[in-house]
Amino acid sequence: NYVEHYGLLREQRPDGSYVRVAPRHSWNSDHSSSNLFLYHLQRHSDHHANPLRRYQTLRTMEEAPQLPAGYAVMILLSFVPPLWR
């Protein structure tokens, strides 16, 4: 969950509420290994936009930010903050 949302912010409205969740608020990772082993977890933005959609039918959302590597690499990198730059 940490890797899927890191650095992405939802704007806060003047009344204190937040804007509705959109594809730009969660990272995707269109890497085949993530797709194969994590049951379309890399299509995280579609999961937030359509929470009742079954994982088998989650879609890639072009407007969603993309992680620079697959989930396995990104999880390992999350343990070494100096490498984030």
GROMACS .gro file of C-alpha atoms in nm:
model
   85
    1ASN     CA    1   0.000   0.000   0.000
    2TYR     CA    2   0.290   0.234   0.079
    3VAL     CA    3   0.443   0.193  -0.268
    4GLU     CA    4   0.105   0.232  -0.439
    5HIS     CA    5   0.037   0.579  -0.292
    6TYR     CA    6   0.376   0.729  -0.201
    7GLY     CA    7   0.413   1.095  -0.294
    8LEU     CA    8   0.064   1.134  -0.442
    9LEU     CA    9  -0.165   1.384  -0.274
   10ARG     CA   10  -0.536   1.454  -0.291
   11GLU     CA   11  -0.616   1.821  -0.286
   12GLN     CA   12  -0.799   1.953   0.018
   13ARG     CA   13  -1.094   2.183  -0.045
   14PRO     CA   14  -1.151   2.506   0.153
   15ASP     CA   15  -1.423   2.330   0.355
   16GLY     CA   16  -1.172   2.067   0.471
   17SER     CA   17  -1.300   1.782   0.253
   18TYR     CA   18  -1.082   1.620  -0.011
   19VAL     CA   19  -1.138   1.593  -0.385
   20ARG     CA   20  -1.275   1.261  -0.506
   21VAL     CA   21  -1.020   0.985  -0.566
   22ALA     CA   22  -0.906   0.982  -0.927
   23PRO     CA   23  -0.660   0.768  -1.126
   24ARG     CA   24  -0.384   1.023  -1.061
   25HIS     CA   25  -0.395   0.939  -0.688
   26SER     CA   26  -0.244   0.589  -0.708
   27TRP     CA   27   0.052   0.442  -0.891
   28ASN     CA   28   0.019   0.175  -1.156
   29SER     CA   29   0.292  -0.062  -1.267
   30ASP     CA   30   0.240  -0.218  -1.607
   31HIS     CA   31   0.506  -0.484  -1.570
   32SER     CA   32   0.418  -0.840  -1.667
   33SER     CA   33   0.572  -0.995  -1.353
   34SER     CA   34   0.355  -0.775  -1.130
   35ASN     CA   35   0.053  -0.870  -1.339
   36LEU     CA   36   0.127  -1.241  -1.327
   37PHE     CA   37   0.210  -1.276  -0.957
   38LEU     CA   38  -0.006  -1.006  -0.801
   39TYR     CA   39  -0.341  -1.059  -0.974
   40HIS     CA   40  -0.357  -0.725  -1.158
   41LEU     CA   41  -0.251  -0.533  -0.849
   42GLN     CA   42  -0.059  -0.304  -1.083
   43ARG     CA   43  -0.393  -0.170  -1.208
   44HIS     CA   44  -0.442  -0.001  -0.876
   45SER     CA   45  -0.596   0.319  -1.015
   46ASP     CA   46  -0.883   0.129  -1.175
   47HIS     CA   47  -0.941  -0.048  -0.842
   48HIS     CA   48  -0.991   0.290  -0.672
   49ALA     CA   49  -1.205   0.430  -0.953
   50ASN     CA   50  -1.420   0.113  -0.965
   51PRO     CA   51  -1.392  -0.063  -0.626
   52LEU     CA   52  -1.653  -0.326  -0.710
   53ARG     CA   53  -1.483  -0.438  -1.033
   54ARG     CA   54  -1.333  -0.787  -1.009
   55TYR     CA   55  -0.954  -0.798  -1.020
   56GLN     CA   56  -0.958  -1.008  -1.338
   57THR     CA   57  -1.124  -0.723  -1.526
   58LEU     CA   58  -0.925  -0.426  -1.392
   59ARG     CA   59  -0.799  -0.203  -1.672
   60THR     CA   60  -0.488   0.001  -1.728
   61MET     CA   61  -0.569   0.369  -1.693
   62GLU     CA   62  -0.354   0.582  -1.921
   63GLU     CA   63  -0.385   0.894  -1.702
   64ALA     CA   64  -0.251   0.715  -1.394
   65PRO     CA   65   0.111   0.768  -1.290
   66GLN     CA   66   0.341   0.472  -1.362
   67LEU     CA   67   0.601   0.332  -1.127
   68PRO     CA   68   0.949   0.322  -1.286
   69ALA     CA   69   0.988  -0.050  -1.201
   70GLY     CA   70   0.777  -0.348  -1.097
   71TYR     CA   71   0.641  -0.394  -0.745
   72ALA     CA   72   0.922  -0.623  -0.628
   73VAL     CA   73   1.189  -0.365  -0.715
   74MET     CA   74   0.986  -0.076  -0.573
   75ILE     CA   75   0.925  -0.257  -0.244
   76LEU     CA   76   1.297  -0.326  -0.208
   77LEU     CA   77   1.377   0.038  -0.290
   78SER     CA   78   1.133   0.155  -0.022
   79PHE     CA   79   1.371   0.014   0.240
   80VAL     CA   80   1.659   0.234   0.119
   81PRO     CA   81   1.543   0.600   0.118
   82PRO     CA   82   1.875   0.741  -0.018
   83LEU     CA   83   1.802   0.558  -0.346
   84TRP     CA   84   1.476   0.750  -0.396
   85ARG     CA   85   1.652   1.048  -0.555
   0.00000   0.00000   0.00000
